[in-house]
C-alpha positions as protocol buffer text, in pm:
chain_id: "A"
residue {
  index: 1
  type: MET
  ca { x: -3013 y: 6116 z: 2882 }
}
residue {
  index: 2
  type: ILE
  ca { x: -3087 y: 6052 z: 2512 }
}
residue {
  index: 3
  type: ALA
  ca { x: -2730 y: 6141 z: 2418 }
}
residue {
  index: 4
  type: ASP
  ca { x: -2595 y: 5897 z: 2678 }
}
residue {
  index: 5
  type: ALA
  ca { x: -2824 y: 5623 z: 2548 }
}
residue {
  index: 6
  type: ARG
  ca { x: -2711 y: 5683 z: 2191 }
}
residue {
  index: 7
  type: GLY
  ca { x: -2348 y: 5678 z: 2299 }
}
residue {
  index: 8
  type: SER
  ca { x: -2397 y: 5349 z: 2486 }
}
residue {
  index: 9
  type: PHE
  ca { x: -2573 y: 5197 z: 2185 }
}
residue {
  index: 10
  type: ARG
  ca { x: -2285 y: 5299 z: 1955 }
}
residue {
  index: 11
  type: ARG
  ca { x: -2033 y: 5140 z: 2191 }
}
residue {
  index: 12
  type: ILE
  ca { x: -2239 y: 4820 z: 2219 }
}
residue {
  index: 13
  type: ARG
  ca { x: -2261 y: 4807 z: 1839 }
}
residue {
  index: 14
  type: ALA
  ca { x: -1885 y: 4860 z: 1805 }
}
residue {
  index: 15
  type: ILE
  ca { x: -1803 y: 4580 z: 2052 }
}
residue {
  index: 16
  type: ALA
  ca { x: -2053 y: 4346 z: 1884 }
}
residue {
  index: 17
  type: ARG
  ca { x: -1909 y: 4429 z: 1540 }
}
residue {
  index: 18
  type: ARG
  ca { x: -1558 y: 4347 z: 1661 }
}
residue {
  index: 19
  type: ASP
  ca { x: -1674 y: 4014 z: 1804 }
}
residue {
  index: 20
  type: ALA
  ca { x: -1872 y: 3930 z: 1489 }
}
residue {
  index: 21
  type: LEU
  ca { x: -1568 y: 3994 z: 1268 }
}
residue {
  index: 22
  type: LEU
  ca { x: -1357 y: 3770 z: 1492 }
}
residue {
  index: 23
  type: GLN
  ca { x: -1616 y: 3491 z: 1473 }
}
residue {
  index: 24
  type: LEU
  ca { x: -1648 y: 3521 z: 1096 }
}
residue {
  index: 25
  type: SER
  ca { x: -1272 y: 3498 z: 1055 }
}
residue {
  index: 26
  type: TYR
  ca { x: -1287 y: 3142 z: 1192 }
}
residue {
  index: 27
  type: GLN
  ca { x: -1539 y: 3006 z: 943 }
}
residue {
  index: 28
  type: PHE
  ca { x: -1467 y: 2638 z: 1007 }
}
residue {
  index: 29
  type: ASN
  ca { x: -1533 y: 2682 z: 1380 }
}
residue {
  index: 30
  type: LEU
  ca { x: -1857 y: 2862 z: 1299 }
}
residue {
  index: 31
  type: LEU
  ca { x: -1968 y: 2582 z: 1067 }
}
residue {
  index: 32
  type: THR
  ca { x: -1884 y: 2323 z: 1332 }
}
residue {
  index: 33
  type: PHE
  ca { x: -2081 y: 2517 z: 1592 }
}
residue {
  index: 34
  type: VAL
  ca { x: -2394 y: 2525 z: 1376 }
}
residue {
  index: 35
  type: SER
  ca { x: -2367 y: 2162 z: 1259 }
}
residue {
  index: 36
  type: THR
  ca { x: -2340 y: 2039 z: 1619 }
}
residue {
  index: 37
  type: ALA
  ca { x: -2704 y: 2133 z: 1678 }
}
residue {
  index: 38
  type: PHE
  ca { x: -2815 y: 1921 z: 1382 }
}
residue {
  index: 39
  type: PHE
  ca { x: -2617 y: 1619 z: 1500 }
}
residue {
  index: 40
  type: SER
  ca { x: -2759 y: 1659 z: 1852 }
}
residue {
  index: 41
  type: ALA
  ca { x: -3112 y: 1664 z: 1715 }
}
residue {
  index: 42
  type: PHE
  ca { x: -3064 y: 1345 z: 1510 }
}
residue {
  index: 43
  type: ILE
  ca { x: -2896 y: 1162 z: 1799 }
}
residue {
  index: 44
  type: ALA
  ca { x: -3186 y: 1253 z: 2028 }
}
residue {
  index: 45
  type: PHE
  ca { x: -3429 y: 1133 z: 1761 }
}
residue {
  index: 46
  type: PHE
  ca { x: -3290 y: 780 z: 1758 }
}
residue {
  index: 47
  type: VAL
  ca { x: -3234 y: 764 z: 2134 }
}
residue {
  index: 48
  type: SER
  ca { x: -3600 y: 859 z: 2185 }
}
residue {
  index: 49
  type: ASP
  ca { x: -3704 y: 523 z: 2037 }
}
residue {
  index: 50
  type: LEU
  ca { x: -3564 y: 360 z: 2351 }
}
residue {
  index: 51
  type: VAL
  ca { x: -3768 y: 572 z: 2595 }
}
residue {
  index: 52
  type: ASP
  ca { x: -4130 y: 524 z: 2691 }
}
residue {
  index: 53
  type: SER
  ca { x: -4280 y: 681 z: 3004 }
}
residue {
  index: 54
  type: ASP
  ca { x: -4624 y: 788 z: 3121 }
}
residue {
  index: 55
  type: LEU
  ca { x: -4460 y: 1101 z: 3263 }
}
residue {
  index: 56
  type: LEU
  ca { x: -4427 y: 1235 z: 2908 }
}
residue {
  index: 57
  type: GLU
  ca { x: -4799 y: 1223 z: 2826 }
}
residue {
  index: 58
  type: GLN
  ca { x: -4858 y: 1587 z: 2919 }
}
residue {
  index: 59
  type: TYR
  ca { x: -4612 y: 1684 z: 2644 }
}
residue {
  index: 60
  type: GLY
  ca { x: -4755 y: 1457 z: 2378 }
}
residue {
  index: 61
  type: GLY
  ca { x: -4578 y: 1140 z: 2494 }
}
residue {
  index: 62
  type: SER
  ca { x: -4266 y: 1195 z: 2282 }
}
residue {
  index: 63
  type: TYR
  ca { x: -3931 y: 1182 z: 2460 }
}
residue {
  index: 64
  type: PHE
  ca { x: -3773 y: 1333 z: 2150 }
}
residue {
  index: 65
  type: ASP
  ca { x: -3975 y: 1656 z: 2176 }
}
residue {
  index: 66
  type: PHE
  ca { x: -3927 y: 1653 z: 2553 }
}
residue {
  index: 67
  type: VAL
  ca { x: -3547 y: 1638 z: 2542 }
}
residue {
  index: 68
  type: ILE
  ca { x: -3501 y: 1871 z: 2242 }
}
residue {
  index: 69
  type: VAL
  ca { x: -3688 y: 2154 z: 2415 }
}
residue {
  index: 70
  type: GLY
  ca { x: -3497 y: 2089 z: 2736 }
}
residue {
  index: 71
  type: LEU
  ca { x: -3161 y: 2103 z: 2562 }
}
residue {
  index: 72
  type: ALA
  ca { x: -3261 y: 2418 z: 2372 }
}
residue {
  index: 73
  type: LEU
  ca { x: -3354 y: 2607 z: 2689 }
}
residue {
  index: 74
  type: THR
  ca { x: -3045 y: 2493 z: 2881 }
}
residue {
  index: 75
  type: SER
  ca { x: -2831 y: 2619 z: 2591 }
}
residue {
  index: 76
  type: TYR
  ca { x: -2944 y: 2968 z: 2689 }
}
residue {
  index: 77
  type: ALA
  ca { x: -2872 y: 2888 z: 3054 }
}
residue {
  index: 78
  type: GLY
  ca { x: -2521 y: 2779 z: 2961 }
}
residue {
  index: 79
  type: LEU
  ca { x: -2477 y: 3098 z: 2759 }
}
residue {
  index: 80
  type: GLY
  ca { x: -2574 y: 3319 z: 3051 }
}
residue {
  index: 81
  type: VAL
  ca { x: -2343 y: 3138 z: 3292 }
}
residue {
  index: 82
  type: ALA
  ca { x: -2035 y: 3127 z: 3068 }
}
residue {
  index: 83
  type: ALA
  ca { x: -2048 y: 3423 z: 2828 }
}
residue {
  index: 84
  type: PHE
  ca { x: -1918 y: 3695 z: 3060 }
}
residue {
  index: 85
  type: THR
  ca { x: -1644 y: 3474 z: 3200 }
}
residue {
  index: 86
  type: GLU
  ca { x: -1524 y: 3385 z: 2851 }
}
residue {
  index: 87
  type: GLN
  ca { x: -1538 y: 3752 z: 2756 }
}
residue {
  index: 88
  type: ASN
  ca { x: -1318 y: 3846 z: 3052 }
}
residue {
  index: 89
  type: MET
  ca { x: -1070 y: 3566 z: 2990 }
}
residue {
  index: 90
  type: GLN
  ca { x: -1035 y: 3663 z: 2623 }
}
residue {
  index: 91
  type: GLU
  ca { x: -968 y: 4025 z: 2715 }
}
residue {
  index: 92
  type: GLN
  ca { x: -720 y: 3915 z: 2983 }
}
residue {
  index: 93
  type: ASN
  ca { x: -532 y: 3696 z: 2735 }
}
residue {
  index: 94
  type: ALA
  ca { x: -525 y: 3979 z: 2481 }
}
residue {
  index: 95
  type: GLY
  ca { x: -402 y: 4224 z: 2744 }
}
residue {
  index: 96
  type: THR
  ca { x: -692 y: 4461 z: 2679 }
}
residue {
  index: 97
  type: LEU
  ca { x: -905 y: 4408 z: 2992 }
}
residue {
  index: 98
  type: GLU
  ca { x: -743 y: 4683 z: 3199 }
}
residue {
  index: 99
  type: VAL
  ca { x: -767 y: 4925 z: 2906 }
}
residue {
  index: 100
  type: LEU
  ca { x: -1140 y: 4857 z: 2864 }
}
residue {
  index: 101
  type: LEU
  ca { x: -1218 y: 4881 z: 3234 }
}
residue {
  index: 102
  type: GLY
  ca { x: -1011 y: 5196 z: 3273 }
}
residue {
  index: 103
  type: GLY
  ca { x: -1177 y: 5372 z: 2978 }
}
residue {
  index: 104
  type: PRO
  ca { x: -1485 y: 5595 z: 2970 }
}
residue {
  index: 105
  type: THR
  ca { x: -1726 y: 5317 z: 2870 }
}
residue {
  index: 106
  type: ARG
  ca { x: -1955 y: 5202 z: 3150 }
}
residue {
  index: 107
  type: LEU
  ca { x: -1924 y: 4847 z: 3275 }
}
residue {
  index: 108
  type: GLY
  ca { x: -2285 y: 4767 z: 3183 }
}
residue {
  index: 109
  type: THR
  ca { x: -2221 y: 4879 z: 2825 }
}
residue {
  index: 110
  type: LEU
  ca { x: -1911 y: 4660 z: 2802 }
}
residue {
  index: 111
  type: LEU
  ca { x: -2102 y: 4359 z: 2932 }
}
residue {
  index: 112
  type: ALA
  ca { x: -2394 y: 4418 z: 2697 }
}
residue {
  index: 113
  type: GLY
  ca { x: -2172 y: 4467 z: 2394 }
}
residue {
  index: 114
  type: GLY
  ca { x: -1978 y: 4148 z: 2460 }
}
residue {
  index: 115
  type: PHE
  ca { x: -2303 y: 3954 z: 2502 }
}
residue {
  index: 116
  type: VAL
  ca { x: -2456 y: 4037 z: 2162 }
}
residue {
  index: 117
  type: VAL
  ca { x: -2262 y: 3793 z: 1943 }
}
residue {
  index: 118
  type: PRO
  ca { x: -2271 y: 3497 z: 2188 }
}
residue {
  index: 119
  type: LEU
  ca { x: -2647 y: 3551 z: 2222 }
}
residue {
  index: 120
  type: ALA
  ca { x: -2689 y: 3555 z: 1844 }
}
residue {
  index: 121
  type: LEU
  ca { x: -2485 y: 3236 z: 1802 }
}
residue {
  index: 122
  type: THR
  ca { x: -2678 y: 3055 z: 2074 }
}
residue {
  index: 123
  type: THR
  ca { x: -3005 y: 3166 z: 1915 }
}
residue {
  index: 124
  type: VAL
  ca { x: -2892 y: 3012 z: 1585 }
}
residue {
  index: 125
  type: GLU
  ca { x: -2808 y: 2690 z: 1770 }
}
residue {
  index: 126
  type: VAL
  ca { x: -3143 y: 2684 z: 1951 }
}
residue {
  index: 127
  type: ALA
  ca { x: -3333 y: 2763 z: 1631 }
}
residue {
  index: 128
  type: ALA
  ca { x: -3161 y: 2471 z: 1458 }
}
residue {
  index: 129
  type: LEU
  ca { x: -3248 y: 2236 z: 1745 }
}
residue {
  index: 130
  type: ILE
  ca { x: -3612 y: 2346 z: 1757 }
}
residue {
  index: 131
  type: LEU
  ca { x: -3671 y: 2365 z: 1381 }
}
residue {
  index: 132
  type: VAL
  ca { x: -3503 y: 2035 z: 1299 }
}
residue {
  index: 133
  type: GLY
  ca { x: -3615 y: 1866 z: 1618 }
}
residue {
  index: 134
  type: VAL
  ca { x: -3967 y: 1969 z: 1709 }
}
residue {
  index: 135
  type: GLY
  ca { x: -4048 y: 2131 z: 1374 }
}
residue {
  index: 136
  type: ALA
  ca { x: -3927 y: 1871 z: 1123 }
}
residue {
  index: 137
  type: LEU
  ca { x: -3884 y: 1543 z: 1311 }
}
residue {
  index: 138
  type: GLY
  ca { x: -4113 y: 1597 z: 1609 }
}
residue {
  index: 139
  type: ALA
  ca { x: -4467 y: 1713 z: 1679 }
}
residue {
  index: 140
  type: GLY
  ca { x: -4438 y: 2036 z: 1481 }
}
residue {
  index: 141
  type: LEU
  ca { x: -4429 y: 2404 z: 1575 }
}
residue {
  index: 142
  type: THR
  ca { x: -4694 y: 2674 z: 1584 }
}
residue {
  index: 143
  type: LEU
  ca { x: -4638 y: 3048 z: 1566 }
}
residue {
  index: 144
  type: GLN
  ca { x: -4838 y: 3090 z: 1888 }
}
residue {
  index: 145
  type: GLY
  ca { x: -4610 y: 2848 z: 2069 }
}
residue {
  index: 146
  type: VAL
  ca { x: -4297 y: 3034 z: 1959 }
}
residue {
  index: 147
  type: VAL
  ca { x: -4444 y: 3369 z: 2067 }
}
residue {
  index: 148
  type: VAL
  ca { x: -4551 y: 3231 z: 2406 }
}
residue {
  index: 149
  type: ALA
  ca { x: -4204 y: 3082 z: 2461 }
}
residue {
  index: 150
  type: ALA
  ca { x: -4026 y: 3416 z: 2402 }
}
residue {
  index: 151
  type: PRO
  ca { x: -4077 y: 3568 z: 2752 }
}
residue {
  index: 152
  type: ILE
  ca { x: -3978 y: 3237 z: 2912 }
}
residue {
  index: 153
  type: VAL
  ca { x: -3650 y: 3244 z: 2721 }
}
residue {
  index: 154
  type: ALA
  ca { x: -3589 y: 3611 z: 2802 }
}
residue {
  index: 155
  type: LEU
  ca { x: -3641 y: 3567 z: 3177 }
}
residue {
  index: 156
  type: THR
  ca { x: -3428 y: 3253 z: 3183 }
}
residue {
  index: 157
  type: VAL
  ca { x: -3142 y: 3433 z: 3007 }
}
residue {
  index: 158
  type: VAL
  ca { x: -3163 y: 3723 z: 3253 }
}
residue {
  index: 159
  type: ASN
  ca { x: -3150 y: 3485 z: 3550 }
}
residue {
  index: 160
  type: PHE
  ca { x: -2842 y: 3307 z: 3424 }
}
residue {
  index: 161
  type: CYS
  ca { x: -2671 y: 3628 z: 3316 }
}
residue {
  index: 162
  type: ALA
  ca { x: -2676 y: 3729 z: 3682 }
}
residue {
  index: 163
  type: MET
  ca { x: -2497 y: 3405 z: 3769 }
}
residue {
  index: 164
  type: GLY
  ca { x: -2258 y: 3458 z: 3479 }
}
residue {
  index: 165
  type: ILE
  ca { x: -2159 y: 3805 z: 3596 }
}
residue {
  index: 166
  type: ALA
  ca { x: -2089 y: 3665 z: 3944 }
}
residue {
  index: 167
  type: SER
  ca { x: -1876 y: 3393 z: 3783 }
}
residue {
  index: 168
  type: ALA
  ca { x: -1684 y: 3652 z: 3581 }
}
residue {
  index: 169
  type: ALA
  ca { x: -1618 y: 3847 z: 3901 }
}
residue {
  index: 170
  type: VAL
  ca { x: -1460 y: 3537 z: 4057 }
}
residue {
  index: 171
  type: VAL
  ca { x: -1234 y: 3496 z: 3754 }
}
residue {
  index: 172
  type: LEU
  ca { x: -1121 y: 3857 z: 3794 }
}
residue {
  index: 173
  type: LEU
  ca { x: -1026 y: 3781 z: 4153 }
}
residue {
  index: 174
  type: VAL
  ca { x: -850 y: 3446 z: 4111 }
}
residue {
  index: 175
  type: LYS
  ca { x: -692 y: 3536 z: 3773 }
}
residue {
  index: 176
  type: ARG
  ca { x: -703 y: 3176 z: 3652 }
}
residue {
  index: 177
  type: GLY
  ca { x: -952 y: 2918 z: 3531 }
}
residue {
  index: 178
  type: ASP
  ca { x: -1328 y: 2926 z: 3570 }
}
residue {
  index: 179
  type: PRO
  ca { x: -1438 y: 2733 z: 3881 }
}
residue {
  index: 180
  type: ILE
  ca { x: -1808 y: 2817 z: 3852 }
}
residue {
  index: 181
  type: SER
  ca { x: -1949 y: 2800 z: 3497 }
}
residue {
  index: 182
  type: GLY
  ca { x: -1891 y: 2429 z: 3435 }
}
residue {
  index: 183
  type: PRO
  ca { x: -2040 y: 2296 z: 3762 }
}
residue {
  index: 184
  type: VAL
  ca { x: -2334 y: 2539 z: 3745 }
}
residue {
  index: 185
  type: TYR
  ca { x: -2419 y: 2431 z: 3390 }
}
residue {
  index: 186
  type: GLN
  ca { x: -2393 y: 2060 z: 3475 }
}
residue {
  index: 187
  type: ALA
  ca { x: -2615 y: 2109 z: 3781 }
}
residue {
  index: 188
  type: THR
  ca { x: -2861 y: 2302 z: 3565 }
}
residue {
  index: 189
  type: LEU
  ca { x: -2872 y: 2022 z: 3307 }
}
residue {
  index: 190
  type: LEU
  ca { x: -2956 y: 1776 z: 3585 }
}
residue {
  index: 191
  type: LEU
  ca { x: -3193 y: 1976 z: 3804 }
}
residue {
  index: 192
  type: SER
  ca { x: -3388 y: 2153 z: 3528 }
}
residue {
  index: 193
  type: GLY
  ca { x: -3540 y: 1829 z: 3403 }
}
residue {
  index: 194
  type: ALA
  ca { x: -3394 y: 1897 z: 3060 }
}
residue {
  index: 195
  type: VAL
  ca { x: -3304 y: 1535 z: 2990 }
}
residue {
  index: 196
  type: PHE
  ca { x: -3557 y: 1346 z: 3205 }
}
residue {
  index: 197
  type: PRO
  ca { x: -3853 y: 1434 z: 3429 }
}
residue {
  index: 198
  type: ILE
  ca { x: -3758 y: 1540 z: 3780 }
}
residue {
  index: 199
  type: GLU
  ca { x: -4037 y: 1315 z: 3910 }
}
residue {
  index: 200
  type: LEU
  ca { x: -3785 y: 1032 z: 3869 }
}
residue {
  index: 201
  type: PHE
  ca { x: -3562 y: 1191 z: 4136 }
}
residue {
  index: 202
  type: PRO
  ca { x: -3563 y: 1098 z: 4504 }
}
residue {
  index: 203
  type: ALA
  ca { x: -3800 y: 1330 z: 4693 }
}
residue {
  index: 204
  type: TRP
  ca { x: -3520 y: 1541 z: 4843 }
}
residue {
  index: 205
  type: LEU
  ca { x: -3355 y: 1599 z: 4503 }
}
residue {
  index: 206
  type: GLU
  ca { x: -3689 y: 1678 z: 4340 }
}
residue {
  index: 207
  type: THR
  ca { x: -3743 y: 1945 z: 4606 }
}
residue {
  index: 208
  type: ILE
  ca { x: -3405 y: 2100 z: 4527 }
}
residue {
  index: 209
  type: ALA
  ca { x: -3487 y: 2095 z: 4155 }
}
residue {
  index: 210
  type: ARG
  ca { x: -3807 y: 2289 z: 4218 }
}
residue {
  index: 211
  type: LEU
  ca { x: -3601 y: 2563 z: 4385 }
}
residue {
  index: 212
  type: THR
  ca { x: -3399 y: 2639 z: 4070 }
}
residue {
  index: 213
  type: PRO
  ca { x: -3500 y: 2888 z: 3798 }
}
residue {
  index: 214
  type: ALA
  ca { x: -3399 y: 2655 z: 3512 }
}
residue {
  index: 215
  type: TYR
  ca { x: -3670 y: 2404 z: 3608 }
}
residue {
  index: 216
  type: TYR
  ca { x: -3941 y: 2666 z: 3557 }
}
residue {
  index: 217
  type: GLY
  ca { x: -3779 y: 2784 z: 3236 }
}
residue {
  index: 218
  type: VAL
  ca { x: -3770 y: 2435 z: 3088 }
}
residue {
  index: 219
  type: ARG
  ca { x: -4123 y: 2353 z: 3206 }
}
residue {
  index: 220
  type: GLY
  ca { x: -4263 y: 2680 z: 3071 }
}
residue {
  index: 221
  type: MET
  ca { x: -4093 y: 2638 z: 2735 }
}
residue {
  index: 222
  type: ARG
  ca { x: -4226 y: 2285 z: 2699 }
}
residue {
  index: 223
  type: GLU
  ca { x: -4577 y: 2400 z: 2780 }
}
residue {
  index: 224
  type: ALA
  ca { x: -4545 y: 2682 z: 2526 }
}
residue {
  index: 225
  type: LEU
  ca { x: -4406 y: 2472 z: 2241 }
}
residue {
  index: 226
  type: LEU
  ca { x: -4554 y: 2126 z: 2300 }
}
residue {
  index: 227
  type: THR
  ca { x: -4905 y: 2213 z: 2420 }
}
residue {
  index: 228
  type: ASP
  ca { x: -5162 y: 2477 z: 2326 }
}
residue {
  index: 229
  type: VAL
  ca { x: -5193 y: 2640 z: 2671 }
}
residue {
  index: 230
  type: GLY
  ca { x: -5116 y: 2996 z: 2556 }
}
residue {
  index: 231
  type: PHE
  ca { x: -4996 y: 3269 z: 2792 }
}
residue {
  index: 232
  type: ASP
  ca { x: -5253 y: 3173 z: 3056 }
}
residue {
  index: 233
  type: GLY
  ca { x: -5085 y: 2835 z: 3095 }
}
residue {
  index: 234
  type: ILE
  ca { x: -4739 y: 2973 z: 3175 }
}
residue {
  index: 235
  type: VAL
  ca { x: -4833 y: 3250 z: 3418 }
}
residue {
  index: 236
  type: ASP
  ca { x: -4692 y: 3056 z: 3714 }
}
residue {
  index: 237
  type: GLU
  ca { x: -4361 y: 2992 z: 3541 }
}
residue {
  index: 238
  type: LEU
  ca { x: -4328 y: 3357 z: 3435 }
}
residue {
  index: 239
  type: ALA
  ca { x: -4402 y: 3474 z: 3789 }
}
residue {
  index: 240
  type: VAL
  ca { x: -4144 y: 3243 z: 3944 }
}
residue {
  index: 241
  type: LEU
  ca { x: -3874 y: 3338 z: 3691 }
}
residue {
  index: 242
  type: ALA
  ca { x: -3949 y: 3707 z: 3743 }
}
residue {
  index: 243
  type: GLY
  ca { x: -3916 y: 3650 z: 4118 }
}
residue {
  index: 244
  type: PHE
  ca { x: -3576 y: 3488 z: 4075 }
}
């Protein structure tokens, strides 16, 4: 058992190292990826001056903080939905997918290894959004808030990884395009309340929003980072995400 675990870890590390070297070889793309988060934060900062709603009072009344946290959390949702599909399409284009799947490495190890670098890049993006947004331009961050937000992020990523693996399976079947990731991410951006409170929706659409895991992820992360509720204040959100 221990030997198998060590072998899986070595394979995950090797896949992640390959992906990291590929990413680092395109330094301009990497710089563009990181800088996008900063531009997004500053755009949201100026747009927030146009928004004023009583629905934001529970999060300090700032639309800027509200939307930055929402966009940060949905970045992880987008990662989970798209990462495995992109991984499969890259291997298909390189002609290496059949070799990998036909080798001795378990499928779970392949998926985990290919997820390491995308997860690290998204974490850099989210950190830039949160630090520049909430930390520097917004209400400010506390260590407690960051710690409380960690399990919310983890459970949200797990939920959307499940959707992403299903999406990757469809790509394997149809052999072309990605018919799932884009629509799922756009629906998530809308229904999670990332950009505006779902209380603004018609009643039927608000009900649908409350049936999606992203809504509880976004709400829990806002409560963790923008209020001082602590773990006791996000128990409901953690329970719902664990259920999903």
